[in-house]
Every structure is written in C-alpha cells, then in structure tokens.
Coordinates of C-alpha atoms and ligand atoms in Angstrom, one line a residue:
M1 CA 61.5 -32.3 21.3
A2 CA 59.4 -34.2 18.9
T3 CA 57.3 -32.0 16.8
T4 CA 53.6 -32.8 16.3
N5 CA 51.7 -31.6 13.3
T6 CA 48.4 -33.2 14.2
K7 CA 45.4 -31.2 13.0
S8 CA 42.0 -31.6 14.5
V9 CA 38.4 -30.9 13.6
L10 CA 35.1 -31.4 15.4
F11 CA 31.9 -31.2 13.3
V12 CA 28.9 -30.0 15.3
C13 CA 25.1 -29.8 14.9
L14 CA 22.1 -29.9 17.2
G15 CA 21.7 -33.7 17.8
N16 CA 24.8 -35.2 16.2
I17 CA 22.6 -37.7 14.3
C18 CA 22.0 -36.0 11.0
R19 CA 24.4 -33.3 9.7
S20 CA 27.6 -33.6 11.7
P21 CA 28.0 -37.4 11.4
I22 CA 27.7 -36.9 7.6
A23 CA 30.3 -34.2 7.7
E24 CA 32.6 -36.3 9.9
A25 CA 32.3 -39.3 7.6
V26 CA 32.8 -37.3 4.4
F27 CA 35.9 -35.6 5.8
R28 CA 37.4 -38.8 7.1
K29 CA 36.9 -40.4 3.6
M30 CA 38.5 -37.5 1.9
A31 CA 41.5 -37.4 4.3
T32 CA 41.9 -41.2 3.8
D33 CA 41.8 -40.9 0.0
A34 CA 44.3 -38.0 0.2
G35 CA 46.6 -40.2 2.4
V36 CA 46.6 -37.7 5.3
V37 CA 44.1 -39.3 7.7
D38 CA 46.9 -40.1 10.2
K39 CA 47.6 -36.4 10.5
W40 CA 44.1 -35.7 11.7
V41 CA 41.9 -36.2 14.7
I42 CA 38.3 -36.1 13.3
D43 CA 35.2 -36.3 15.4
S44 CA 31.6 -34.9 15.7
G45 CA 29.3 -33.8 18.5
A46 CA 26.0 -32.3 19.5
T47 CA 25.1 -29.0 21.2
S48 CA 22.2 -30.9 22.8
D49 CA 22.2 -34.0 25.1
W50 CA 19.1 -35.4 23.4
N51 CA 20.6 -38.3 21.4
I52 CA 23.7 -39.3 23.3
G53 CA 24.8 -42.8 22.3
S54 CA 22.5 -43.0 19.3
T55 CA 23.6 -44.1 15.8
P56 CA 23.2 -41.6 13.0
D57 CA 19.7 -41.1 11.4
A58 CA 18.9 -44.0 9.1
R59 CA 18.3 -41.6 6.2
G60 CA 21.8 -40.1 6.7
L61 CA 23.3 -43.6 6.8
A62 CA 21.5 -44.6 3.6
C63 CA 22.8 -41.4 1.9
L64 CA 26.4 -42.1 3.0
R65 CA 26.1 -45.7 1.9
K66 CA 24.9 -44.6 -1.5
H67 CA 28.2 -42.6 -1.8
G68 CA 30.3 -45.6 -0.6
I69 CA 30.9 -44.3 2.9
E70 CA 30.3 -46.1 6.2
T71 CA 30.4 -44.7 9.8
N72 CA 30.3 -46.3 13.3
H73 CA 29.7 -42.9 15.0
R74 CA 27.6 -42.7 18.2
A75 CA 26.2 -39.3 19.2
R76 CA 28.0 -37.4 21.9
Q77 CA 27.6 -33.9 23.3
V78 CA 30.3 -31.3 23.0
T79 CA 32.3 -30.9 26.2
K80 CA 34.4 -28.0 27.7
E81 CA 37.5 -30.0 26.8
D82 CA 36.6 -29.9 23.1
F83 CA 37.1 -26.1 23.1
M84 CA 40.7 -26.7 24.2
S85 CA 41.6 -29.9 22.3
F86 CA 40.2 -29.2 18.9
E87 CA 41.8 -26.7 16.5
Y88 CA 38.6 -26.3 14.5
I89 CA 35.0 -26.6 15.6
L90 CA 32.9 -26.5 12.4
C91 CA 29.1 -26.2 12.8
M92 CA 26.1 -26.1 10.5
D93 CA 23.8 -23.1 11.2
E94 CA 23.6 -19.8 13.1
S95 CA 21.9 -21.5 16.0
N96 CA 24.8 -24.0 16.5
L97 CA 27.2 -21.1 16.1
S98 CA 25.7 -18.9 18.8
E99 CA 25.3 -21.9 21.2
L100 CA 29.0 -22.9 20.6
N101 CA 30.2 -19.3 21.1
R102 CA 28.2 -19.0 24.3
R103 CA 29.7 -22.2 25.7
A104 CA 33.2 -21.2 24.5
K105 CA 33.0 -18.1 26.7
L106 CA 32.4 -20.3 29.7
V107 CA 35.8 -22.0 29.1
K108 CA 38.5 -19.6 30.4
T109 CA 41.0 -19.8 27.7
Y110 CA 39.6 -21.7 24.7
T111 CA 41.7 -22.1 21.6
A112 CA 39.3 -23.7 19.0
K113 CA 38.4 -21.7 16.0
I114 CA 34.6 -21.9 15.8
E115 CA 33.2 -21.5 12.3
L116 CA 30.4 -22.4 10.0
L117 CA 31.4 -25.4 7.9
G118 CA 29.5 -23.6 5.1
S119 CA 32.0 -20.7 5.2
Y120 CA 34.2 -23.0 3.2
D121 CA 31.6 -23.5 0.4
P122 CA 32.9 -22.3 -3.0
Q123 CA 29.2 -22.0 -3.9
K124 CA 28.7 -19.7 -0.9
Q125 CA 25.7 -21.6 0.7
H126 CA 26.7 -20.8 4.2
I127 CA 24.0 -22.6 6.1
I128 CA 23.7 -26.4 6.1
K129 CA 20.0 -26.8 7.1
D130 CA 18.6 -29.3 9.5
P131 CA 17.1 -32.2 7.5
Y132 CA 15.5 -33.8 10.5
Y133 CA 11.9 -33.0 9.3
G134 CA 13.0 -33.1 5.7
S135 CA 13.2 -35.7 2.9
D136 CA 15.9 -37.9 1.4
A137 CA 16.6 -35.0 -1.0
D138 CA 17.4 -32.8 1.9
F139 CA 19.9 -35.4 3.2
E140 CA 21.4 -35.5 -0.3
K141 CA 21.7 -31.7 -0.3
V142 CA 23.4 -31.9 3.2
Y143 CA 25.8 -34.5 1.8
E144 CA 26.7 -32.4 -1.3
Q145 CA 27.3 -29.3 0.9
C146 CA 29.5 -31.3 3.2
E147 CA 31.4 -32.7 0.2
R148 CA 32.2 -29.2 -1.2
C149 CA 33.0 -27.7 2.2
C150 CA 35.2 -30.6 3.4
K151 CA 37.2 -30.6 0.2
A152 CA 37.9 -26.8 0.5
F153 CA 38.6 -27.1 4.2
L154 CA 41.1 -30.0 3.6
E155 CA 42.8 -28.0 0.8
V156 CA 43.4 -24.9 3.0
N157 CA 44.8 -27.2 5.7
S158 CA 47.2 -29.1 3.4
Ligands
WE7_1 C1 16.0 -32.7 16.3 C2 16.7 -32.3 15.1 C3 17.8 -33.1 14.7 C4 15.1 -30.9 15.6 N1 18.1 -34.2 15.4 N2 16.4 -33.8 17.0 CL1 13.2 -33.3 19.3 C5 14.8 -32.6 19.8 C6 14.8 -31.7 20.8 C7 16.0 -31.2 21.2 C8 17.2 -31.6 20.7 C9 17.1 -32.6 19.7 CL2 18.5 -33.1 19.0 C10 15.9 -33.1 19.2 C11 15.8 -34.2 18.2 C12 17.5 -34.5 16.5 N3 18.4 -32.8 13.6 N4 16.1 -31.2 14.7 N5 15.1 -31.9 16.5 C13 14.3 -29.8 15.4 C14 14.1 -29.2 14.2 C15 13.2 -28.1 14.0 C16 12.6 -27.6 15.1 C17 12.8 -28.1 16.4 C18 13.6 -29.2 16.5 C19 13.8 -29.7 17.9

C-alpha cells in the first residue's frame, strides 16, 4: 500500500478575510521556502457565513504584499467535513476556539486537533486579535504573530 505522509492545516477566524488568510499565506510561503509545500494541504476558513466568496481585506493584502506575499484566497465557511479531513484546525482567539469546539461535537467522530495558532508563539502571545476595526499597525502585528507561530508550527511538524 502506498504510504501517504500528507499533512494538513486549516487556519480559521471569524470572517476569513483578515487574520486567517494572512496565516494561510504566511504558512504557504514558509512551506514553499522550506521545500515542503507539496507535503501539505493548506487552507483557511471562517466560523461565520458573512463574507463567503470575498477577497481578503485590502489592509491585509497590502500588509502581505509589503512582505512579498500574494494570495488568491476567497473566503469560505468551515464545514463538517473539515473536522474530518484536516489534521490541524488553528484559530485566532477564544471565541473562534469555543465556536469550533461546539461545532466539532456535532460531528460524530472528528479527528482534527483544534488549537489556538498563538499556542505556538515562542513569545507566548496566545491571542491573535481581530484587526477589523483596527489600523494598519494592527494588521502588521497580526502578520508578525502569524510569522512567529507558523515558523514554530512548521518546525514541530518537520
Ligand atoms: C467582522 C470582523 C472581521 C467583526 N471580519 N467582519 Cl459585521 C460581521 C458580523 C458577523 C460576522 C462577520 Cl465576519 C462580520 C464582518 C469581518 N474580522 N470582525 N466583524 C467584529 C469585530 C468586533 C465586534 C463585532 C464584530 C462583528
């Protein structure tokens, strides 16, 4: 039997237009630079159905571009299947976490490990705050948190 060592991670926030598309794009860039992107399924999603089909927030896109990263992501909502198909579901704050845990219980036998992305932060900033009503500086802070956490997450999965 052919063995598969595909790993998978789904990044999640409220609307899938600010934080989780940044995390997804940062992680894809790091996995690409490390030469392991083919080993990974990488995606992001929302707990809400508010922005389905939307492109990421323009401030987030500008922040990514400043760091040499592009994304073509369109917002989607987390599905029941995600709790079975993804090994890791990494979210941004306690509200995301409780919503994901609540939905996971509705899936009979879910297998995903549901965690805060911030739990990987060497600087121990466990919450990645919603920058929606914030400034460019708040998006930059989200970017930096995602960078530290994705690096640590990739290292423990290498
Ligand atoms: C956000 C948001 C974010 C807040 N991205 N939206 Cl107005 C609304 C209502 C339900 C779901 C979504 Cl997603 C949205 C639009 C998109 N990052 N953050 N809204 C937000 C922030 C603080 C207090 C309340 C809300 C809705």
